[in-house]
Coordinates of C-alpha atoms in Angstrom, one line a residue:
M1 CA -9.4 -4.4 8.7
P2 CA -7.5 -6.2 10.1
P3 CA -7.9 -4.0 13.2
Q4 CA -5.2 -3.5 15.7
I5 CA -4.7 -6.6 17.9
Q6 CA -5.7 -5.4 21.3
S7 CA -4.9 -8.4 23.4
Q8 CA -4.3 -12.1 23.6
N9 CA -5.9 -14.4 26.1
Q10 CA -4.3 -17.4 27.8
N11 CA -5.5 -19.8 25.1
G12 CA -3.5 -17.9 22.5
L13 CA -6.8 -16.4 21.1
R14 CA -6.2 -13.0 19.5
I15 CA -8.8 -10.5 20.7
L16 CA -9.3 -7.9 17.9
Q17 CA -11.9 -5.8 19.6
G18 CA -13.5 -5.6 23.0
E19 CA -12.7 -7.3 26.3
L20 CA -13.8 -10.7 27.5
S21 CA -13.5 -9.5 31.1
A22 CA -16.1 -6.8 30.5
L23 CA -18.8 -9.3 29.5
S24 CA -21.3 -10.6 32.1
P25 CA -20.3 -14.0 33.6
A26 CA -23.1 -15.8 31.6
V27 CA -22.1 -14.1 28.2
R28 CA -18.4 -14.8 28.9
E29 CA -19.0 -18.4 29.7
F30 CA -21.1 -18.8 26.4
V31 CA -18.3 -17.2 24.4
E32 CA -15.5 -19.1 26.0
A33 CA -17.3 -22.5 25.7
N34 CA -17.8 -21.9 22.0
V35 CA -14.3 -20.6 21.4
S36 CA -13.1 -24.0 22.8
L37 CA -15.5 -25.8 20.6
C38 CA -15.1 -23.9 17.3
Q39 CA -11.4 -22.9 17.7
P40 CA -11.4 -19.5 15.9
E41 CA -8.1 -17.8 15.3
S42 CA -9.4 -14.5 16.7
L43 CA -12.3 -12.8 18.5
H44 CA -14.2 -9.6 17.8
I45 CA -16.8 -8.3 20.3
C46 CA -19.1 -6.0 18.2
D47 CA -19.8 -2.5 19.4
G48 CA -22.2 -1.6 16.6
S49 CA -20.4 1.6 15.7
D50 CA -20.2 3.3 12.3
Q51 CA -16.4 2.8 12.3
E52 CA -16.8 -0.9 12.9
N53 CA -19.4 -1.2 10.2
R54 CA -17.2 0.5 7.7
A55 CA -14.3 -1.8 8.6
I56 CA -16.5 -4.9 8.2
L57 CA -17.8 -3.8 4.8
T58 CA -14.3 -3.0 3.6
Q59 CA -13.2 -6.5 4.8
L60 CA -16.1 -8.1 2.9
E61 CA -15.2 -6.2 -0.2
E62 CA -11.5 -7.2 0.1
Q63 CA -12.6 -10.8 0.4
G64 CA -14.7 -10.5 -2.7
M65 CA -17.9 -11.4 -0.8
I66 CA -19.6 -8.0 -1.6
K67 CA -19.2 -5.4 -4.3
K68 CA -19.8 -1.7 -4.0
L69 CA -22.8 -0.4 -6.1
T70 CA -21.5 3.0 -7.2
K71 CA -24.9 4.3 -8.3
Y72 CA -26.1 4.5 -4.7
E73 CA -24.9 5.7 -1.3
N74 CA -23.2 2.9 0.8
C75 CA -25.0 0.1 -1.1
W76 CA -23.5 -3.4 -1.7
L77 CA -24.2 -6.5 -3.7
A78 CA -23.5 -10.0 -2.5
R79 CA -23.7 -13.1 -4.7
T80 CA -24.0 -16.4 -2.9
D81 CA -23.1 -19.9 -3.8
P82 CA -26.1 -21.0 -6.0
R83 CA -26.6 -23.9 -3.4
D84 CA -27.2 -21.4 -0.6
V85 CA -30.1 -19.1 -1.7
A86 CA -33.1 -19.7 0.7
R87 CA -34.3 -21.1 4.0
V88 CA -33.9 -24.8 4.0
E89 CA -37.0 -26.2 5.8
S90 CA -35.9 -29.8 5.4
K91 CA -32.8 -29.0 7.5
T92 CA -34.5 -26.7 10.1
V93 CA -35.4 -28.6 13.3
I94 CA -36.6 -28.1 16.8
V95 CA -35.0 -30.2 19.6
T96 CA -37.3 -31.2 22.5
Q97 CA -37.5 -34.3 24.8
E98 CA -40.8 -35.4 23.2
R99 CA -41.7 -35.2 19.6
R100 CA -45.2 -34.0 20.5
E101 CA -43.8 -30.9 22.2
T102 CA -42.7 -29.8 18.7
V103 CA -45.3 -31.2 16.3
P104 CA -48.7 -32.9 16.6
T105 CA -48.5 -36.7 15.8
P106 CA -50.0 -37.0 12.3
L107 CA -52.6 -39.7 11.6
G108 CA -51.4 -42.9 10.2
G109 CA -47.7 -42.1 10.4
E110 CA -47.8 -39.4 7.7
P111 CA -44.9 -36.9 7.8
S112 CA -45.7 -33.7 9.7
Q113 CA -46.0 -30.5 7.6
L114 CA -46.0 -28.4 10.8
G115 CA -42.3 -28.5 11.7
R116 CA -39.4 -31.0 12.0
W117 CA -38.4 -32.6 15.3
M118 CA -35.0 -33.9 16.3
C119 CA -34.3 -35.8 19.4
Q120 CA -31.5 -34.6 21.8
E121 CA -29.2 -37.6 21.0
E122 CA -29.4 -37.1 17.3
F123 CA -28.7 -33.4 17.8
D124 CA -25.7 -34.0 20.0
K125 CA -24.3 -36.3 17.3
A126 CA -24.9 -33.7 14.6
M127 CA -23.2 -31.0 16.7
A128 CA -20.2 -33.3 17.3
Q129 CA -19.9 -34.0 13.6
R130 CA -20.0 -30.3 12.6
F131 CA -18.8 -27.8 15.2
P132 CA -15.4 -28.9 16.6
G133 CA -12.8 -26.7 14.9
C134 CA -15.3 -25.3 12.4
M135 CA -14.0 -21.7 12.8
K136 CA -10.3 -22.5 12.4
G137 CA -8.4 -19.7 10.7
R138 CA -11.5 -17.4 11.0
T139 CA -12.6 -14.6 13.4
M140 CA -15.5 -15.3 15.8
Y141 CA -17.7 -12.2 16.0
V142 CA -19.8 -11.7 19.2
I143 CA -23.0 -9.8 18.3
P144 CA -25.1 -8.6 21.2
F145 CA -28.5 -7.7 19.7
S146 CA -31.9 -6.6 20.9
M147 CA -35.2 -7.8 19.3
G148 CA -37.3 -4.7 19.7
P149 CA -36.3 -1.2 21.0
V150 CA -33.4 -1.4 23.5
G151 CA -34.9 -1.4 27.0
S152 CA -38.6 -1.9 25.9
P153 CA -40.5 -4.2 28.3
L154 CA -41.6 -6.1 25.1
S155 CA -38.0 -6.6 23.8
K156 CA -35.7 -9.6 24.2
I157 CA -31.9 -9.9 23.9
G158 CA -29.8 -12.4 22.1
I159 CA -26.0 -12.9 21.6
E160 CA -25.0 -14.4 18.2
L161 CA -21.6 -15.9 17.7
T162 CA -20.7 -16.1 14.0
D163 CA -17.7 -16.5 11.7
S164 CA -19.4 -14.5 8.9
P165 CA -18.7 -10.8 8.6
Y166 CA -21.7 -10.7 6.2
V167 CA -23.9 -11.7 9.1
V168 CA -22.3 -8.9 11.2
A169 CA -23.1 -6.3 8.6
S170 CA -26.7 -7.6 8.1
M171 CA -27.5 -8.0 11.8
R172 CA -26.5 -4.3 12.2
V173 CA -29.3 -3.5 9.8
M174 CA -31.9 -6.0 11.0
T175 CA -31.5 -5.6 14.8
R176 CA -30.4 -3.1 17.4
M177 CA -26.8 -4.3 17.9
G178 CA -23.7 -3.4 19.9
K179 CA -22.6 -1.7 23.1
A180 CA -26.0 -0.4 24.2
V181 CA -27.4 -3.9 24.2
L182 CA -24.7 -5.3 26.5
A183 CA -25.4 -2.4 28.8
A184 CA -29.2 -3.1 28.8
L185 CA -28.6 -6.8 29.3
G186 CA -26.5 -6.5 32.4
N187 CA -26.7 -9.9 34.1
G188 CA -30.0 -10.7 32.5
E189 CA -31.2 -13.6 30.4
F190 CA -30.4 -13.9 26.7
V191 CA -31.0 -16.2 23.8
R192 CA -27.8 -18.1 22.8
C193 CA -27.2 -18.1 19.1
L194 CA -24.3 -19.9 17.4
H195 CA -23.7 -19.7 13.7
S196 CA -20.9 -21.0 11.5
V197 CA -20.6 -21.1 7.7
G198 CA -18.8 -24.5 8.2
C199 CA -15.7 -23.7 6.2
P200 CA -12.6 -23.7 8.4
L201 CA -9.4 -22.4 6.9
P202 CA -7.4 -23.5 4.9
L203 CA -10.3 -24.4 2.5
K204 CA -10.6 -28.0 1.3
K205 CA -12.2 -26.8 -2.0
P206 CA -12.5 -23.5 -3.7
L207 CA -15.5 -21.2 -2.9
V208 CA -18.2 -20.3 -5.5
N209 CA -18.6 -16.5 -5.7
N210 CA -16.2 -16.2 -2.7
W211 CA -19.2 -17.3 -0.6
P212 CA -18.4 -19.7 2.2
C213 CA -21.0 -22.3 3.0
N214 CA -21.3 -26.0 3.5
P215 CA -24.7 -27.0 2.0
D216 CA -24.2 -30.8 2.5
Q217 CA -23.9 -30.2 6.3
T218 CA -26.5 -27.4 6.7
L219 CA -28.5 -27.7 9.9
I220 CA -30.6 -25.0 11.7
A221 CA -31.6 -26.2 15.2
H222 CA -33.6 -24.6 17.9
I223 CA -33.5 -25.8 21.6
P224 CA -36.4 -23.9 23.2
E225 CA -35.8 -25.3 26.7
R226 CA -32.3 -23.8 26.7
R227 CA -33.2 -20.8 24.6
Q228 CA -30.6 -21.8 22.1
I229 CA -30.3 -21.5 18.3
I230 CA -27.5 -23.4 16.5
S231 CA -27.0 -22.9 12.7
F232 CA -24.3 -24.5 10.5
G233 CA -23.4 -24.5 6.9
S234 CA -25.5 -21.7 5.4
G235 CA -24.7 -18.0 5.1
Y236 CA -28.1 -17.1 3.6
G237 CA -30.1 -14.6 5.7
G238 CA -33.0 -16.7 7.0
N239 CA -30.5 -19.4 8.1
S240 CA -27.7 -17.1 9.5
L241 CA -29.3 -13.9 10.8
L242 CA -30.5 -15.8 13.8
G243 CA -32.5 -12.8 15.2
K244 CA -34.9 -13.2 12.3
K245 CA -37.2 -16.2 11.9
C246 CA -35.2 -18.4 14.3
F247 CA -35.4 -16.1 17.3
A248 CA -38.3 -13.7 16.4
L249 CA -40.7 -16.5 15.6
R250 CA -39.6 -20.0 16.5
I251 CA -38.0 -19.3 19.9
A252 CA -40.1 -16.3 20.6
S253 CA -43.4 -18.1 20.0
R254 CA -42.4 -20.6 22.7
I255 CA -41.4 -17.8 25.1
A256 CA -44.7 -16.1 24.2
K257 CA -46.7 -19.2 25.1
E258 CA -45.0 -19.4 28.5
E259 CA -45.4 -15.7 29.2
G260 CA -48.9 -15.1 27.8
W261 CA -48.2 -13.1 24.6
L262 CA -48.1 -13.7 20.8
A263 CA -45.0 -13.8 18.5
E264 CA -46.4 -13.7 14.9
H265 CA -45.4 -13.5 11.2
M266 CA -47.3 -10.3 10.8
L267 CA -46.8 -6.8 9.4
I268 CA -48.0 -3.8 11.5
L269 CA -49.4 -0.7 9.8
G270 CA -50.9 2.5 11.1
I271 CA -53.9 3.9 9.1
T272 CA -55.2 7.4 9.4
S273 CA -58.7 8.4 8.1
P274 CA -59.4 11.7 6.3
A275 CA -61.0 12.8 9.6
G276 CA -57.6 12.3 11.3
E277 CA -58.5 9.2 13.3
K278 CA -55.7 6.6 13.5
K279 CA -55.8 2.8 14.0
Y280 CA -53.2 0.1 13.9
M281 CA -53.7 -3.3 12.2
A282 CA -51.6 -6.4 12.0
A283 CA -51.6 -8.8 9.0
A284 CA -50.3 -12.3 8.3
F285 CA -49.6 -13.4 4.7
P286 CA -47.5 -16.2 3.4
S287 CA -44.5 -15.2 1.1
A288 CA -45.4 -13.7 -2.3
C289 CA -48.8 -12.3 -1.2
G290 CA -47.8 -8.6 -1.2
K291 CA -47.1 -8.4 2.6
T292 CA -44.4 -5.7 2.3
N293 CA -46.5 -3.8 -0.3
L294 CA -49.4 -3.7 2.1
A295 CA -47.1 -2.6 5.0
M296 CA -46.0 0.4 2.8
L297 CA -49.2 1.1 1.0
C298 CA -49.7 4.3 -1.1
P299 CA -53.5 4.8 -0.8
T300 CA -55.5 5.7 -3.9
L301 CA -58.4 7.1 -1.8
P302 CA -57.8 10.8 -1.1
G303 CA -57.2 11.8 2.5
W304 CA -56.1 8.4 3.8
K305 CA -52.6 7.8 5.1
V306 CA -50.8 4.5 5.8
E307 CA -47.6 4.3 7.9
C308 CA -45.4 1.3 8.4
V309 CA -44.4 -0.1 11.9
G310 CA -43.1 -3.3 10.5
D311 CA -43.3 -5.5 7.4
D312 CA -42.7 -9.0 8.7
I313 CA -42.9 -9.8 12.5
A314 CA -45.1 -8.6 15.3
W315 CA -44.8 -9.3 19.0
M316 CA -48.1 -8.6 20.7
K317 CA -49.1 -8.5 24.4
F318 CA -52.2 -7.3 26.2
D319 CA -51.5 -4.3 28.5
N320 CA -53.2 -3.5 31.8
Q321 CA -56.0 -1.7 30.0
G322 CA -56.7 -4.7 27.9
N323 CA -55.3 -3.3 24.7
L324 CA -53.3 -5.7 22.5
R325 CA -50.0 -3.8 22.1
A326 CA -47.5 -4.7 19.3
I327 CA -43.9 -4.0 18.6
N328 CA -41.9 -4.7 15.5
P329 CA -38.9 -6.6 17.0
E330 CA -36.8 -5.9 13.9
N331 CA -34.7 -2.8 12.9
G332 CA -34.7 -3.4 9.1
F333 CA -36.5 -4.9 6.1
F334 CA -35.3 -8.1 4.6
G335 CA -37.5 -8.0 1.6
V336 CA -37.9 -10.1 -1.5
A337 CA -36.6 -7.9 -4.4
P338 CA -38.3 -9.4 -7.5
G339 CA -41.7 -7.8 -8.1
T340 CA -40.8 -4.7 -6.1
S341 CA -41.2 -1.6 -8.3
A342 CA -42.2 2.1 -8.4
K343 CA -45.7 0.8 -9.2
T344 CA -46.0 -2.0 -6.6
N345 CA -44.1 -0.4 -3.7
P346 CA -42.7 3.1 -4.3
N347 CA -41.9 3.4 -0.6
A348 CA -39.7 0.3 -0.6
M349 CA -37.9 1.6 -3.7
A350 CA -37.3 4.9 -1.9
T351 CA -36.0 3.1 1.2
I352 CA -33.3 1.0 -0.5
V353 CA -31.3 3.7 -2.3
K354 CA -28.7 3.9 0.6
N355 CA -27.1 1.8 3.3
T356 CA -28.6 -1.4 1.8
I357 CA -27.1 -4.9 1.2
F358 CA -28.6 -6.6 -1.8
T359 CA -28.2 -10.4 -2.2
N360 CA -28.5 -12.3 -5.5
V361 CA -30.1 -9.5 -7.5
A362 CA -28.8 -8.6 -11.0
E363 CA -26.2 -5.8 -11.4
T364 CA -26.3 -3.1 -14.1
S365 CA -23.1 -2.0 -15.9
D366 CA -23.6 1.5 -14.4
G367 CA -23.3 0.3 -10.8
G368 CA -27.0 -0.2 -10.1
I369 CA -29.3 -3.1 -9.3
Y370 CA -32.0 -4.9 -11.3
W371 CA -34.6 -7.7 -11.0
E372 CA -37.7 -9.1 -12.6
G373 CA -40.8 -6.9 -12.1
M374 CA -38.8 -3.7 -11.5
D375 CA -40.6 -2.2 -14.5
Q376 CA -37.8 0.1 -15.4
E377 CA -36.3 0.5 -18.8
L378 CA -32.5 0.1 -18.8
P379 CA -30.8 3.2 -20.3
E380 CA -29.3 2.6 -23.7
G381 CA -26.0 0.8 -23.6
V382 CA -26.4 -0.4 -20.0
T383 CA -26.0 -4.2 -19.7
L384 CA -26.9 -6.7 -17.0
T385 CA -24.9 -9.2 -15.0
S386 CA -27.1 -11.9 -13.5
W387 CA -27.1 -13.1 -9.9
K388 CA -24.9 -16.0 -11.2
N389 CA -22.2 -13.4 -12.2
K390 CA -22.7 -14.0 -16.0
S391 CA -23.7 -11.4 -18.6
W392 CA -27.5 -11.7 -19.1
S393 CA -30.0 -11.0 -21.8
S394 CA -33.8 -11.6 -21.8
E395 CA -33.2 -14.5 -24.3
D396 CA -31.4 -16.5 -21.7
G397 CA -34.6 -18.2 -20.6
E398 CA -33.8 -17.8 -16.9
P399 CA -34.3 -14.8 -14.5
C400 CA -31.5 -12.2 -14.0
A401 CA -32.2 -12.1 -10.3
H402 CA -32.8 -15.1 -8.1
P403 CA -36.6 -15.4 -7.3
N404 CA -35.7 -15.2 -3.6
S405 CA -33.1 -12.4 -4.0
R406 CA -33.3 -9.8 -1.1
F407 CA -32.7 -6.3 0.0
C408 CA -31.5 -5.8 3.6
T409 CA -32.3 -2.1 4.4
P410 CA -32.8 0.0 7.6
A411 CA -36.5 0.5 8.5
S412 CA -35.7 4.1 9.6
Q413 CA -35.1 5.1 6.0
C414 CA -38.7 4.2 4.9
P415 CA -40.4 7.5 3.9
I416 CA -43.6 6.3 5.7
I417 CA -42.1 4.8 8.8
D418 CA -44.7 5.3 11.6
P419 CA -43.7 7.9 14.3
Q420 CA -44.5 5.3 16.9
W421 CA -42.5 2.4 15.3
E422 CA -39.9 2.4 18.1
S423 CA -42.4 3.1 20.9
P424 CA -41.3 0.9 23.9
E425 CA -44.9 0.1 24.9
G426 CA -45.9 -0.8 21.4
V427 CA -48.9 0.3 19.3
P428 CA -52.6 -0.8 20.0
I429 CA -53.9 -3.4 17.5
E430 CA -57.6 -3.1 16.6
A431 CA -57.7 -5.5 13.6
I432 CA -55.9 -8.6 12.6
I433 CA -55.9 -9.6 8.9
F434 CA -55.2 -13.0 7.5
G435 CA -54.7 -13.5 3.7
G436 CA -53.4 -15.7 1.0
R437 CA -53.0 -16.0 -2.7
R438 CA -56.2 -17.8 -3.8
P439 CA -56.9 -17.5 -7.6
E440 CA -60.4 -19.1 -7.1
G441 CA -63.4 -19.1 -4.8
V442 CA -62.3 -16.9 -1.9
P443 CA -63.9 -13.5 -1.7
L444 CA -62.0 -10.2 -1.6
V445 CA -62.7 -9.7 2.1
Y446 CA -64.7 -11.1 5.0
E447 CA -64.9 -10.5 8.7
A448 CA -64.9 -13.4 11.2
F449 CA -68.0 -13.9 13.3
S450 CA -66.1 -14.0 16.6
W451 CA -62.5 -14.3 18.0
Q452 CA -62.9 -18.1 18.0
H453 CA -64.1 -18.1 14.3
G454 CA -61.2 -15.8 13.5
V455 CA -58.7 -18.2 15.0
F456 CA -60.3 -20.9 12.8
V457 CA -59.9 -18.6 9.8
G458 CA -56.2 -18.3 10.6
A459 CA -55.8 -22.0 11.1
A460 CA -57.5 -22.8 7.8
M461 CA -55.3 -20.4 5.7
R462 CA -54.2 -21.7 2.3
S463 CA -52.2 -20.1 -0.4
E464 CA -50.3 -20.7 -3.6
A465 CA -46.8 -21.9 -2.8
T466 CA -43.8 -19.7 -3.2
A467 CA -40.0 -19.5 -3.9
A468 CA -39.0 -18.5 -0.4
A469 CA -38.5 -22.2 0.5
E470 CA -37.4 -25.2 -1.6
H471 CA -41.0 -26.0 -2.8
K472 CA -41.3 -25.5 -6.6
G473 CA -44.3 -24.8 -8.7
K474 CA -47.8 -23.5 -8.0
V475 CA -49.7 -25.6 -5.6
I476 CA -52.3 -24.5 -3.0
M477 CA -50.6 -25.2 0.3
H478 CA -51.9 -25.0 3.9
D479 CA -50.1 -22.2 5.7
P480 CA -51.9 -21.6 9.0
F481 CA -51.4 -18.1 10.3
A482 CA -48.6 -17.9 7.7
M483 CA -46.5 -19.6 10.4
R484 CA -46.3 -23.1 8.9
P485 CA -42.4 -23.0 8.7
F486 CA -42.0 -21.0 11.9
F487 CA -44.0 -22.7 14.7
G488 CA -41.8 -23.0 17.8
Y489 CA -44.0 -25.7 19.4
N490 CA -47.0 -28.0 18.7
F491 CA -49.5 -26.3 16.4
G492 CA -52.5 -27.7 18.4
Q493 CA -51.1 -26.0 21.5
Y494 CA -50.5 -22.8 19.5
L495 CA -54.2 -22.8 18.6
S496 CA -55.2 -23.3 22.2
H497 CA -52.9 -20.4 23.2
W498 CA -54.6 -18.1 20.6
L499 CA -58.1 -19.2 21.8
S500 CA -57.1 -18.5 25.4
M501 CA -56.7 -14.8 24.7
A502 CA -60.5 -14.6 24.7
D503 CA -60.4 -15.7 28.4
R504 CA -58.2 -12.8 29.5
P505 CA -60.2 -10.5 31.9
G506 CA -60.8 -7.1 30.2
A507 CA -59.1 -8.0 26.9
K508 CA -60.2 -5.8 24.0
L509 CA -60.0 -8.4 21.3
P510 CA -59.3 -7.1 17.8
K511 CA -61.7 -7.9 15.0
I512 CA -60.3 -10.6 12.6
F513 CA -60.6 -10.3 8.8
H514 CA -59.5 -12.4 5.8
V515 CA -58.5 -10.9 2.5
N516 CA -57.7 -12.3 -1.0
W517 CA -56.3 -9.7 -3.5
F518 CA -55.6 -12.5 -6.0
R519 CA -58.9 -13.8 -7.2
K520 CA -58.9 -14.3 -11.0
S521 CA -61.6 -14.4 -13.6
P522 CA -61.2 -17.3 -16.2
K523 CA -61.6 -14.6 -18.8
S524 CA -59.9 -11.4 -17.7
G525 CA -57.1 -12.1 -15.1
F526 CA -57.2 -10.5 -11.6
L527 CA -60.6 -9.2 -10.5
W528 CA -59.2 -6.6 -8.1
P529 CA -56.7 -3.9 -9.0
G530 CA -54.8 -4.4 -5.7
F531 CA -51.8 -2.4 -4.5
G532 CA -52.9 1.2 -3.6
D533 CA -56.5 0.3 -4.1
N534 CA -56.3 -2.1 -1.2
I535 CA -56.9 1.0 1.0
R536 CA -60.6 0.6 -0.1
V537 CA -60.7 -2.7 1.8
L538 CA -58.8 -1.3 4.8
D539 CA -61.3 1.6 4.8
W540 CA -64.2 -0.8 5.2
M541 CA -62.4 -2.7 8.0
F542 CA -61.7 0.7 9.7
R543 CA -65.4 1.5 9.6
R544 CA -66.3 -2.0 10.8
V545 CA -64.0 -1.6 13.8
N546 CA -65.8 1.7 14.6
G547 CA -69.2 0.0 14.2
N548 CA -70.4 2.5 11.6
T549 CA -70.8 0.4 8.4
G550 CA -73.0 -2.6 7.7
A551 CA -72.1 -6.2 6.7
M552 CA -74.0 -9.2 5.5
P553 CA -73.6 -12.6 7.1
S554 CA -72.5 -15.3 4.7
A555 CA -71.3 -18.9 4.9
V556 CA -67.7 -17.7 5.4
G557 CA -68.2 -14.6 7.5
Y558 CA -69.5 -11.0 7.3
L559 CA -69.2 -9.6 3.7
P560 CA -69.5 -5.9 2.9
C561 CA -73.0 -4.7 2.2
N562 CA -73.8 -3.3 -1.3
D563 CA -72.1 0.0 -1.8
S564 CA -70.2 -0.2 1.5
L565 CA -66.8 -0.5 -0.4
N566 CA -65.8 2.9 -1.6
L567 CA -65.0 2.4 -5.3
Q568 CA -64.9 6.1 -6.2
G569 CA -62.1 6.8 -8.7
V570 CA -61.1 3.2 -9.2
E571 CA -59.7 2.6 -12.6
G572 CA -61.5 0.1 -14.8
K573 CA -64.6 -1.9 -13.9
V574 CA -64.6 -3.9 -10.7
D575 CA -67.1 -6.9 -10.9
L576 CA -68.1 -7.0 -7.2
N577 CA -70.5 -9.9 -7.9
E578 CA -67.7 -12.1 -9.1
L579 CA -65.3 -10.8 -6.4
F580 CA -67.7 -11.8 -3.6
S581 CA -69.4 -14.8 -5.2
L582 CA -69.4 -18.0 -3.0
E583 CA -69.8 -21.2 -4.8
H584 CA -71.2 -24.2 -2.9
E585 CA -69.0 -26.7 -4.7
F586 CA -65.8 -24.8 -4.1
W587 CA -66.5 -24.2 -0.4
Q588 CA -67.6 -27.9 0.1
K589 CA -64.2 -28.8 -1.2
E590 CA -62.5 -26.3 1.0
V591 CA -64.3 -27.7 4.1
D592 CA -63.2 -31.2 3.0
E593 CA -59.5 -30.0 2.5
V594 CA -59.4 -28.3 5.9
R595 CA -61.0 -31.3 7.6
K596 CA -58.5 -33.6 6.1
Y597 CA -55.6 -31.3 7.1
F598 CA -56.9 -31.0 10.7
T599 CA -57.5 -34.8 11.0
T600 CA -54.2 -35.9 9.4
Q601 CA -51.8 -33.1 10.6
V602 CA -53.2 -31.8 13.9
N603 CA -55.0 -35.0 14.9
D604 CA -55.5 -35.5 18.6
D605 CA -54.0 -32.0 19.4
L606 CA -56.8 -30.1 17.6
P607 CA -58.7 -28.0 20.2
N608 CA -62.4 -28.9 20.4
E609 CA -63.3 -25.3 19.5
M610 CA -61.5 -25.7 16.1
A611 CA -63.5 -28.9 15.4
R612 CA -66.7 -27.0 16.4
Q613 CA -65.9 -24.1 14.1
L614 CA -65.3 -26.5 11.2
E615 CA -68.7 -28.1 11.8
L616 CA -70.4 -24.7 11.9
L617 CA -68.8 -23.8 8.6
Q618 CA -69.9 -27.1 7.1
Q619 CA -73.5 -26.4 8.2
R620 CA -73.4 -22.9 6.7
V621 CA -72.0 -24.3 3.4
K622 CA -74.8 -26.9 3.3
Q623 CA -77.3 -24.1 3.5
M624 CA -75.8 -22.1 0.6

């Protein structure tokens, strides 16, 4: 970089790569309208090639935005402005005609916890304040990308326009990107994504860590009617890689509702028994609940094998035979680094040693990376530089890596990537798992009584809050379906959509389970060893799906019968009585909390079936 200037169009715009005339009329119109609005100095139409990627990474290095990590192959470290480190829920909105299309109307004028609505007029004003001239002096990159394997009937295409080369490099990892996507698109429909860091050149004030962003003006807006995503002011992944949560969940969930499928915040794993039988399961967990660890599980039970289809998002649709088929729409893993170690997730550690972009982790003086919970001793004489670019020691009283620091790494490098992970028709899902981080009261595993009860279990999910958003501290938060920050439309309608799956003729509905790896004893810490031993719970689910192991009905769902969990070879004593105990007082409180949440937050949009399931739970708890 800079590449050879290929051409100049009539507006004086330098075209560094690609040809506007080769784009479909709709794509060209989208690009030209935003060139007029944002006024970039030049235009680069991405082809997704290795050569282009090398040039982009070199440019980022020259600009001081990333640094080569010499210890690994083609790995890079970015340090952001400390004001731009996470998704910003308070500035993430959905624009619809009526507020109620986006969020239920909370009781008594309470603020909604289920999304933020913005009216069209307010959005138009926000656009006019931010976007005119926002790319002056910069290059606008045109990124054609496919969510899902290129050409799969379950995939969708987007075009992202951005002024951030960091976004280009990251989108190449996280999506299928480039020429092949434009060819597959032809004159078809696409989601229109516009992103700017909001720092036109020349700069008005110096950058921190050479990281352009404009936190005071950050806005991430979704316009489902027009299939549009508009993001301004943040370079952080969740706000700038618009294929990720913005498209794959918020916009896709709305498309899924209209087209009769599901777009969910779920990992997908393949599990093979010692007898060679294989099943696929999908699982929804809020952040910091071991989602990526489960997706890449190393089983402690001999003979079992787990393979990863995806660690974050599942698009699921019933096929003509009634099977619920799922694809992972992503092409990479955008994982939280802290807590990832050879013990907690050896497969993730093996995935990230090449072709990976790390953001806000610590750097070792020998050209490597480091973070809290990595559980590796530093070699003698090796020192650490923190994510704030300062020399660091354990006496500093703050973490060396940001709690939401990330690795962005190709999924194809995962040692246990499933052979069917790019199957265009998707993999058949036979079980759906919900879970959360619940230190008290919630048993290790239970099975829902029915599809309707399972939807209720997803709706009633609660978990200790996490660092992935701005919330601080440990509070038990409602996080229905682990989708609370990602619903693309009214949560009450979302529940009705899930319930409607039971009405599909011939649908083979997966069994639904709830797990809690995080129950603690007041005396001895975690009651369950977790990690690789979670295979013991998956083994029980596997046998339940096949109908060849027993379960006991309880107030909350079916619990494993005595001796039906295989604890052979488990290290230490596991107190099953404490792990599965149900306390009347705890569950009465839980019913009250869920009722309050449904009443205040979902209000008139709560489907009758959800109110009925809550009453059934109340009756069962009364009889405990």
